[in-house]
XYZ file of C-alpha atoms in Angstrom:
672
model
C -0.372 0.016 0.144
C 1.695 3.358 -0.940
C 1.643 6.396 0.861
C 1.834 10.360 -0.013
C 5.094 12.189 0.500
C 3.632 15.579 0.793
C 1.614 14.079 3.913
C 4.944 12.617 5.486
C 6.419 16.394 4.870
C 3.393 18.094 5.956
C 3.723 16.021 9.362
C 7.472 16.830 9.562
C 7.417 20.753 9.152
C 4.494 20.730 12.018
C 6.897 18.699 14.471
C 9.622 20.742 13.645
C 7.744 24.195 14.287
C 6.333 22.902 17.729
C 10.326 22.056 18.613
C 11.118 24.871 17.163
C 8.471 27.298 18.960
C 9.928 25.669 22.603
C 13.451 26.560 21.868
C 12.257 30.329 21.089
C 10.670 30.183 24.722
C 13.621 28.785 26.665
C 15.970 31.257 25.315
C 13.361 33.654 25.780
C 13.218 32.536 29.575
C 16.750 32.655 29.714
C 17.209 35.901 28.454
C 14.546 37.160 30.716
C 16.484 35.668 33.715
C 19.540 37.569 32.650
C 18.013 41.004 32.135
C 16.994 40.343 35.908
C 19.788 39.491 37.411
C 21.861 41.910 35.320
C 19.479 45.254 35.820
C 17.135 43.692 38.609
C 18.989 41.703 41.013
C 22.262 42.690 40.125
C 23.878 44.260 43.363
C 23.062 40.929 44.993
C 24.396 38.608 42.102
C 27.351 40.623 42.346
C 27.659 40.567 46.123
C 26.947 36.556 45.951
C 29.713 35.846 42.746
C 31.676 37.837 45.391
C 31.075 35.927 48.443
C 31.804 32.721 46.570
C 35.043 34.212 45.289
C 36.577 35.890 48.762
C 35.849 33.905 52.140
C 33.162 35.912 54.755
C 34.815 36.817 57.896
C 33.209 35.870 61.463
C 31.906 38.385 63.893
C 31.845 36.816 67.122
C 29.088 36.926 69.492
C 30.163 38.206 73.121
C 28.909 35.464 75.469
C 26.782 36.563 78.471
C 28.138 37.245 81.776
C 27.521 35.024 84.658
C 27.068 37.016 88.259
C 26.093 36.250 91.572
C 22.962 36.789 93.539
C 23.981 40.207 94.344
C 25.348 41.024 90.735
C 28.978 40.331 91.472
C 30.181 39.395 88.080
C 31.803 35.649 88.135
C 32.717 34.984 84.826
C 32.962 37.463 81.696
C 33.799 38.008 77.975
C 35.971 40.496 76.798
C 36.992 40.637 72.791
C 40.435 40.477 71.651
C 41.891 40.471 68.044
C 44.756 38.486 66.218
C 46.650 40.247 63.590
C 46.988 37.967 60.635
C 49.128 38.299 57.726
C 48.199 37.278 54.180
C 51.523 37.105 52.325
C 50.552 35.428 49.274
C 47.953 38.663 48.952
C 51.164 40.893 50.528
C 53.541 40.215 47.810
C 50.936 39.913 44.777
C 53.298 40.699 42.121
C 50.475 42.718 39.947
C 50.028 45.269 43.332
C 51.746 47.265 45.273
C 51.011 46.086 48.702
C 53.776 45.871 50.546
C 54.955 49.108 51.126
C 52.421 50.919 52.147
C 50.386 47.694 54.400
C 54.065 47.293 56.309
C 54.106 51.193 57.557
C 50.449 50.837 58.528
C 51.449 48.147 60.356
C 54.309 49.525 61.768
C 52.723 52.507 62.536
C 49.899 51.022 64.332
C 51.626 47.985 65.931
C 55.328 49.227 66.270
C 56.445 45.941 63.698
C 59.162 47.045 61.433
C 58.395 46.821 58.256
C 61.445 44.708 57.551
C 60.161 42.164 59.812
C 56.822 42.035 58.230
C 59.061 41.373 54.591
C 60.811 38.950 56.127
C 57.696 37.048 57.752
C 55.583 37.493 54.306
C 58.697 35.974 52.236
C 59.187 33.033 54.577
C 55.658 32.343 54.146
C 55.109 33.027 50.838
C 52.578 30.601 50.003
C 50.750 30.596 52.797
C 47.278 32.460 53.538
C 47.118 32.685 56.926
C 50.369 33.847 59.665
C 49.556 34.951 63.026
C 51.788 38.374 63.586
C 50.179 39.229 66.982
C 47.872 37.706 69.634
C 45.290 38.702 72.182
C 45.094 42.456 70.936
C 42.751 44.251 73.020
C 40.244 46.893 70.866
C 42.248 49.878 72.351
C 45.443 48.365 70.576
C 43.385 47.648 67.324
C 41.479 50.656 66.815
C 43.335 52.434 64.880
C 44.380 49.804 62.518
C 40.777 48.902 61.924
C 39.828 52.677 60.998
C 42.449 52.355 58.482
C 41.267 49.313 56.648
C 37.864 51.367 55.956
C 38.985 54.671 55.251
C 40.032 56.843 52.266
C 43.121 57.000 50.326
C 43.602 60.224 51.634
C 42.889 59.200 55.240
C 45.076 56.727 55.305
C 47.790 59.099 53.614
C 47.619 61.776 56.119
C 47.841 58.742 58.711
C 50.691 57.386 57.442
C 52.444 61.267 57.415
C 52.793 60.454 53.417
C 52.665 63.716 50.859
C 49.299 64.157 49.530
C 50.708 63.476 45.972
C 50.761 59.920 47.195
C 47.353 59.071 48.267
C 46.578 57.711 44.658
C 49.027 54.725 44.846
C 48.447 53.721 48.218
C 46.881 50.113 48.485
C 46.329 47.925 51.686
C 46.130 44.738 51.604
C 47.278 41.501 52.939
C 46.672 42.155 56.594
C 43.556 42.036 58.719
C 42.117 41.433 62.246
C 40.463 38.199 63.537
C 38.071 38.681 66.140
C 37.500 36.383 69.137
C 35.980 36.482 72.577
C 37.981 35.407 75.634
C 36.244 34.003 78.714
C 37.362 35.417 81.701
C 36.305 34.026 85.081
C 37.160 37.167 87.707
C 37.799 34.917 91.041
C 39.758 32.270 89.365
C 39.024 28.694 91.373
C 36.154 29.832 92.971
C 32.665 28.030 92.418
C 34.938 25.948 89.669
C 32.847 22.913 89.415
C 29.731 24.815 89.325
C 30.502 27.565 86.750
C 32.924 24.993 84.305
C 34.502 26.750 81.493
C 34.741 27.084 77.839
C 36.558 25.799 74.908
C 36.405 27.442 71.526
C 33.418 29.488 72.744
C 31.311 26.442 73.518
C 30.563 25.830 77.622
C 32.170 22.743 78.617
C 30.667 21.248 82.340
C 28.635 23.436 84.523
C 26.471 26.365 84.165
C 28.442 27.068 81.017
C 27.841 23.971 79.760
C 24.286 23.553 80.933
C 23.055 27.440 79.720
C 25.519 27.416 76.503
C 22.378 28.440 74.387
C 21.760 31.151 76.638
C 25.025 32.454 77.145
C 26.310 32.066 73.476
C 24.395 33.885 71.506
C 24.908 34.356 67.685
C 27.765 35.365 65.430
C 27.675 37.550 62.198
C 29.490 37.835 59.306
C 31.634 40.252 57.413
C 30.987 40.375 53.817
C 33.003 41.475 50.839
C 31.912 41.607 47.561
C 32.515 43.983 44.686
C 30.268 46.948 44.581
C 29.734 49.783 41.509
C 32.800 50.683 39.888
C 34.444 47.359 41.299
C 35.169 48.855 44.120
C 35.245 46.479 46.814
C 32.748 47.204 50.148
C 31.780 45.475 53.214
C 28.265 44.313 54.576
C 27.777 43.721 57.935
C 25.387 41.161 59.990
C 25.555 42.055 63.364
C 25.966 39.082 65.976
C 23.787 38.762 69.183
C 25.428 38.884 72.315
C 24.810 36.187 74.438
C 22.230 36.720 77.531
C 23.361 37.002 81.377
C 22.662 34.968 83.810
C 22.070 35.231 87.508
C 22.410 32.675 89.808
C 20.884 32.075 92.843
C 24.480 31.624 94.591
C 26.079 34.251 96.805
C 29.782 34.674 96.421
C 30.621 35.629 99.784
C 29.209 32.742 101.137
C 30.719 30.506 98.267
C 33.981 32.303 99.819
C 33.417 31.425 103.582
C 32.659 27.863 102.671
C 35.800 27.329 100.399
C 38.011 28.676 102.663
C 37.208 26.440 105.666
C 36.988 23.570 103.062
C 39.911 23.703 102.080
C 41.338 24.159 105.686
C 39.862 20.864 106.536
C 40.910 19.368 103.717
C 44.422 19.963 104.837
C 43.713 19.117 108.146
C 42.063 15.314 107.177
C 43.764 14.586 104.331
C 40.763 13.617 102.454
C 40.263 12.392 99.053
C 37.529 14.983 98.639
C 35.271 17.130 100.390
C 32.450 19.044 99.511
C 29.605 21.292 101.131
C 26.377 22.917 100.201
C 24.642 25.272 101.308
C 20.580 25.797 100.697
C 17.777 27.906 100.970
C 15.086 25.087 102.735
C 11.756 27.726 101.483
C 13.067 27.866 97.469
C 15.440 25.009 96.654
C 17.802 27.807 95.757
C 21.453 26.969 96.499
C 23.326 29.481 97.696
C 26.756 27.638 97.746
C 28.384 24.212 96.264
C 31.757 23.217 96.318
C 34.491 20.833 96.250
C 37.751 20.304 96.617
C 38.678 19.379 93.072
C 39.249 22.559 92.014
C 40.665 23.897 89.060
C 41.337 27.315 87.360
C 38.537 27.573 84.430
C 40.755 30.447 82.996
C 43.430 27.773 82.282
C 41.340 24.339 82.758
C 43.899 21.970 82.053
C 46.615 23.621 84.719
C 47.098 20.767 87.467
C 49.646 22.961 89.524
C 46.028 24.243 91.367
C 46.552 21.149 93.402
C 49.585 18.703 92.230
C 53.189 19.614 92.584
C 55.775 19.692 89.705
C 56.758 16.389 90.786
C 53.162 14.489 90.739
C 52.338 16.091 87.761
C 55.596 14.994 85.564
C 55.104 11.540 87.133
C 51.825 11.309 85.677
C 51.246 9.565 82.377
C 48.695 10.912 79.336
C 46.124 8.665 81.060
C 46.391 9.363 84.539
C 46.471 13.068 83.668
C 43.075 12.856 81.673
C 41.562 11.114 84.531
C 42.490 13.879 87.116
C 41.560 16.346 84.722
C 38.076 15.180 84.215
C 37.622 14.131 87.874
C 38.565 17.950 88.390
C 36.228 19.429 86.277
C 33.202 17.309 87.533
C 31.116 18.229 90.146
C 30.850 16.162 93.312
C 27.805 17.438 94.479
C 25.543 15.723 91.344
C 27.773 13.489 90.085
C 29.662 11.478 92.859
C 27.067 8.643 94.534
C 27.980 7.325 97.910
C 26.134 5.435 100.815
C 24.426 8.290 103.092
C 24.793 6.461 106.230
C 23.332 7.553 109.507
C 21.962 11.005 108.019
C 19.477 9.001 106.082
C 17.797 7.967 109.429
C 15.767 11.119 109.788
C 13.930 9.962 106.421
C 13.517 6.733 107.788
C 11.724 7.913 111.046
C 9.934 10.483 109.063
C 7.886 7.643 106.356
C 7.372 5.734 109.465
C 5.342 8.286 111.552
C 3.529 9.726 108.283
C 2.719 6.342 107.650
C 1.594 5.760 110.942
C 3.775 2.809 111.327
C 5.002 4.110 114.568
C 4.245 6.932 116.693
C 5.890 9.982 118.588
C 5.693 8.185 122.186
C 7.103 4.530 120.933
C 9.781 3.183 123.162
C 12.004 0.858 120.944
C 14.945 -1.174 122.434
C 18.657 -1.756 121.287
C 21.037 -4.427 122.720
C 23.796 -3.646 120.433
C 23.171 -5.820 117.338
C 20.661 -8.336 115.993
C 21.333 -11.026 113.711
C 19.943 -11.523 110.307
C 20.602 -14.669 107.701
C 24.405 -15.089 108.145
C 25.058 -11.445 109.305
C 25.615 -9.817 112.422
C 24.141 -6.213 112.329
C 25.895 -4.125 114.913
C 24.851 -0.575 116.890
C 27.412 1.765 117.088
C 27.221 1.635 120.718
C 28.052 -1.969 121.026
C 26.809 -2.546 124.276
C 23.704 -1.582 123.156
C 21.171 1.890 124.247
C 18.499 -0.318 126.133
C 15.045 1.167 126.416
C 14.837 4.535 123.656
C 12.300 6.819 122.591
C 12.235 7.870 118.978
C 13.602 11.044 119.337
C 16.359 9.512 121.139
C 16.931 6.734 118.866
C 18.089 9.676 116.448
C 19.880 11.488 118.763
C 21.915 8.426 119.687
C 22.175 7.503 116.025
C 20.735 3.972 116.982
C 20.790 1.834 114.505
C 18.904 -1.421 115.974
C 15.700 1.090 116.647
C 16.201 1.945 113.015
C 15.975 -1.502 112.141
C 12.858 -1.958 114.283
C 10.900 1.168 112.856
C 11.373 -0.203 109.213
C 10.581 -3.782 110.086
C 7.143 -1.774 111.597
C 7.138 0.034 108.210
C 7.449 -2.481 105.932
C 9.312 -2.984 102.440
C 6.599 -1.316 100.240
C 5.753 1.501 102.490
C 9.923 2.478 102.888
C 10.315 2.291 99.283
C 7.570 4.581 98.919
C 9.068 7.144 100.855
C 12.364 6.532 99.420
C 10.681 8.014 96.071
C 8.757 10.074 97.523
C 11.617 11.900 98.950
C 13.196 11.687 95.668
C 16.213 9.430 96.031
C 16.785 7.244 93.083
C 15.296 10.166 90.626
C 17.283 12.750 89.064
C 16.505 16.175 91.042
C 16.191 18.158 87.188
C 18.866 20.852 88.913
C 20.145 23.024 86.422
C 23.424 21.431 86.129
C 24.647 18.808 83.527
C 25.818 15.428 84.493
C 23.447 14.467 87.217
C 23.434 11.230 88.428
C 20.082 9.248 89.672
C 21.564 6.201 91.513
C 18.216 4.348 90.524
C 20.363 1.532 89.442
C 21.759 1.824 92.810
C 18.154 1.077 94.662
C 16.600 -1.467 95.657
C 12.816 -1.539 94.710
C 9.996 -3.100 96.208
C 10.737 -6.549 94.018
C 14.329 -6.508 94.912
C 14.206 -5.476 98.303
C 14.465 -8.620 101.026
C 14.284 -8.022 104.790
C 18.163 -7.588 105.606
C 18.286 -4.854 102.778
C 15.427 -3.175 104.373
C 17.424 -3.242 108.000
C 20.556 -1.948 106.259
C 18.855 0.360 104.330
C 17.177 1.817 107.310
C 20.323 3.444 108.509
C 21.529 4.759 104.885
C 23.884 1.880 103.800
C 23.722 -0.793 100.771
C 22.023 2.329 98.615
C 23.666 5.574 97.389
C 22.734 8.955 97.147
C 24.018 12.165 95.757
C 24.361 15.577 97.550
C 21.907 17.236 95.579
C 19.601 14.659 96.434
C 19.996 14.513 99.961
C 20.111 18.399 100.581
C 17.064 19.051 99.000
C 14.887 16.009 100.452
C 16.369 17.293 103.905
C 14.961 20.485 103.042
C 11.199 19.054 103.197
C 11.760 18.091 106.500
C 12.569 20.825 108.032
C 10.608 23.418 106.219
C 7.355 22.250 106.964
C 7.204 19.139 104.241
C 7.283 20.707 101.171
C 10.111 19.456 98.376
C 11.225 22.251 96.158
C 12.911 21.637 93.148
C 16.611 22.423 93.349
C 18.102 25.354 91.109
C 20.747 27.421 90.400
C 19.984 30.395 88.375
C 17.388 32.407 89.436
C 17.277 34.957 86.251
C 18.160 35.201 82.454
C 18.528 38.975 81.522
C 18.964 40.387 77.683
C 22.468 41.904 76.764
C 19.962 45.079 77.160
C 19.567 44.252 80.434
C 15.761 43.105 80.163
C 14.619 40.351 82.054
C 13.767 37.628 80.224
C 12.973 34.845 82.618
C 12.861 35.033 86.148
C 13.064 31.152 87.789
C 11.267 31.015 91.227
C 10.212 28.162 93.737
C 8.601 24.930 92.264
C 7.090 22.873 94.280
C 7.607 18.997 93.341
C 5.964 16.934 96.142
C 5.022 17.367 99.678
C 6.228 14.088 101.136
C 5.053 14.925 105.027
C 3.474 16.977 107.198
C 4.299 19.589 109.161
C 3.787 17.437 112.086
C 5.974 14.808 111.015
C 8.594 17.889 110.306
C 8.142 19.116 113.947
C 8.754 15.853 115.295
C 12.073 15.692 112.829
C 13.310 19.083 113.434
C 12.710 18.263 117.491
C 14.696 14.916 117.728
C 17.870 17.080 115.260
C 17.788 19.626 117.431
C 18.883 16.998 120.653
C 21.721 15.243 118.040
C 23.268 18.944 118.442
C 22.869 19.061 122.196
C 23.299 15.693 123.491
C 23.499 13.124 120.663
C 26.231 12.482 118.197
C 26.549 15.908 116.848
C 27.790 18.408 120.015
C 30.775 19.591 117.648
C 27.956 21.282 115.102
C 26.965 23.654 117.874
C 27.496 26.888 116.792
C 27.549 30.238 119.700
C 24.324 32.349 119.298
C 22.783 30.539 117.016
C 20.148 27.082 117.541
C 21.440 24.482 114.971
C 20.512 21.035 114.487
C 21.005 18.319 112.276
C 22.028 14.756 111.533
C 25.436 13.045 111.492
C 26.616 10.360 109.294
C 29.155 7.824 108.329
C 29.187 5.122 105.915
C 31.808 2.376 104.890
C 32.861 2.622 101.142
C 34.174 -0.295 99.243
C 34.437 -3.892 100.475
C 33.594 -4.038 104.657
C 36.492 -3.975 106.804
C 38.657 -1.864 104.629
C 38.418 1.415 106.415
C 37.300 3.168 103.773
C 34.554 5.816 105.154
C 32.524 8.906 104.003
C 31.573 11.463 107.001
C 29.121 13.950 107.091
C 26.632 16.228 108.827
C 23.825 17.573 107.425
C 22.059 20.917 109.518
C 20.250 23.410 109.005
C 19.542 27.144 111.348
C 18.020 28.521 112.724
C 15.947 26.150 114.668
C 12.184 27.801 114.392
C 12.257 28.899 110.968
C 15.273 27.476 109.127
C 16.579 29.754 106.530
C 19.734 27.921 105.763
C 20.431 23.830 105.162
C 24.232 23.133 104.840
C 25.506 19.683 104.055
C 28.898 18.552 104.427
C 30.659 15.353 102.870
C 34.120 14.439 103.931
C 34.928 11.582 101.390
C 37.998 9.132 103.075
C 39.306 11.077 105.445
C 42.840 10.103 106.426
C 42.406 11.712 109.978
C 39.589 10.363 112.254
C 39.253 7.514 109.233
C 37.578 5.644 112.058
C 33.866 6.414 110.998
C 33.751 9.573 113.491
C 31.632 12.456 112.345
C 33.519 14.839 114.289
C 35.490 16.252 111.170
C 32.178 17.092 109.213
C 30.744 18.330 112.431
C 33.625 20.959 112.624
C 33.177 22.265 109.566
C 29.327 22.839 109.455
C 30.338 24.773 112.710
C 33.271 26.781 111.373
C 31.070 27.493 107.690
C 27.556 28.400 109.283
C 29.870 30.482 112.162
C 30.145 32.864 109.487
C 27.509 32.447 107.042
C 24.658 33.020 109.614
C 25.911 36.574 110.931
C 26.403 37.413 107.088
C 22.805 36.525 106.503
C 21.708 38.459 109.260
C 19.674 35.517 110.742
C 18.869 36.278 114.348
C 21.117 35.349 117.467
C 19.167 33.248 119.792
C 17.981 34.659 123.210
C 20.398 32.220 125.906
C 16.975 31.245 127.455
C 15.956 29.791 124.349
C 13.776 26.494 124.369
C 12.722 24.780 121.327
C 10.935 22.482 123.135
C 8.053 25.448 124.049
C 9.070 24.818 128.104
C 6.060 22.954 128.597
C 4.140 23.559 125.529
C 1.924 21.018 123.968
C 5.237 20.037 121.749
C 7.003 19.534 124.550
C 4.472 16.978 126.717
C 4.294 15.140 122.871
C 7.672 14.190 123.511
C 7.880 14.056 127.287
C 9.676 10.617 128.037
C 8.358 10.842 131.603
C 5.378 10.554 129.788
C 6.431 7.478 128.258
C 7.281 6.035 131.657
C 4.135 7.038 133.058
C 1.989 5.176 130.259
C 4.218 1.811 129.855
C 4.668 -1.753 132.023
C 7.689 -0.650 134.097
C 7.630 -4.322 135.234
C 7.796 -5.249 131.013
C 10.724 -2.549 130.113
C 12.341 -2.453 133.449
C 11.873 1.771 132.164
C 13.410 3.969 134.761
C 13.577 7.711 135.392
C 17.105 7.138 136.181
C 18.110 6.009 132.708
C 17.114 9.943 131.489
C 19.437 11.280 133.741
C 19.731 15.547 132.760
C 17.289 15.040 129.716
C 14.374 16.629 131.849
C 12.332 17.325 128.642
C 9.246 18.168 131.031
C 10.804 21.200 132.692
C 13.556 22.291 130.217
C 16.940 21.369 129.141
C 18.490 20.443 132.600
C 21.546 21.660 134.404
C 24.187 20.897 131.923
C 23.740 19.270 128.233
C 20.553 21.725 127.317
C 22.197 24.674 129.233
C 22.851 27.749 126.511
C 24.406 29.828 129.224
C 28.142 29.468 130.258
C 28.403 25.627 129.630
C 27.496 25.790 126.090
C 28.074 29.293 124.688
C 31.415 30.010 127.073
C 32.002 33.240 129.221
C 31.711 35.810 126.247
C 28.142 34.206 125.863
């Protein structure tokens, strides 16, 4: 079957026409685009092209300051500059940059022209050579102005004849700007503040609040403007925000002074101290002896001799540095020891497992399975009240109390006080200790017994201090925190941090009894060294073994508060592995508490106690509740063998007796 040639030709012409039309339209679009780029958006295109051909310069944001609660500056940033030489550009054979640029460097920085030329020729293939480092703004101000000045101005500045202005070319040298962090008081609060590296927060507040502090860097773009003139475009940096801490510089200084003295006296592995406001959860001080200088965080001479440093290999050096940088108060875990007994009693009272009037019996030890658990007083305390069980730190009484409470209820109150959980304090690397706690399903009777007096589980200082605050403030657990306010670079308040209620683990009635018992710890119990002349203090001692039992490694501690009636401050002292007093005694911890509080309380204007003050109310309902004589009258003497002679000076009903509770000469000395 044949076909017509004319029809085929006609179809080909149509197809060719369509294809031609497509190419014409595409070409038109390209032409319109080029016209838009050249005519409409020519400047931006030139800038973009120039940005690809010439590198932009970072304008560093100024890192925000860190101040204490009274606006004492603890960390600040200053802008510094490095003078950079670009040998490849300054020696460009097509331009006469060397002579004029070298003359400007000599005028501004005192560098001889021959020195600059020699440095350039020695590094002729390089684009980056540091001539000077760490320059202040005042040192670079003139040079900075001349880089952007007109030729006539540069000519006048250099003292050259006016007719040479047309030949002046400045290139091949520039300023590198960066922000330097300065920690004003050196090692003070170093583990809390942390430090920065290359503008980024490392450890501490610097790390936790890095985004708030860092700000946003700006940039300087260089491009060819009209008539091929090099122009600069600036995108300003956004400086970082200011942080105001809850920490008080003066209180922190007092803490660190006595803490380091005690380290020297005891030879301890480490010592840590916290001071917290029990009515808000805010920390007024937090310190440990693993101090370093955040201005030079890798300098070990703060704590080690040259010989010790020389003897360390790289791995040992790295371990020491990491240990120094950690904050003991949030990262280290340990058995709390007898300080936990206050929580055992509080949970039992709150649950109704015991009453304030119960009488317990201690014969010095108890056998459980293949173990014998001893009381600190090996001969036993005999019959003892609940309050005295805390005052005398009786292990056997705690075991009986926990047994009455039971595993389920004991674990419930451990959890309600926050043990085994993160406190969510605004500091990095906090430990929860969850894996170091027993649960209702894993705890046995012997675990319950040892947990009752603070052994066989771990805590952190932040957990313990925050939980203890709820025992003395009326029963409210507040979230602990370190930062109270965040401010913009212009000083505007962006966020105010206030107290946050987490839970209410116990009632005010329970707290009143615990406070009373903790007062007895200081007046006639295990914590007499924690007394502070002029103030009514209370608290609980603690000692716990470390490592394998019998290795004679101890953590000694004391946690206390003042004043007795309306606590304003909770101070927690932990001495880890003291060489002196390493027999499980908490005397050094009590002593350190007393030394610190003897300065902190007057500084805080805490009201001194009247010498006749009686925290029992001297016959008030509170005193009647805790009166051991009432216990005796309501019990069977034949059953308990319970006589008034047992109490000696424990004259609760009529006051504090003649000696142990006397707030006059015997307690405070003649200066009272």
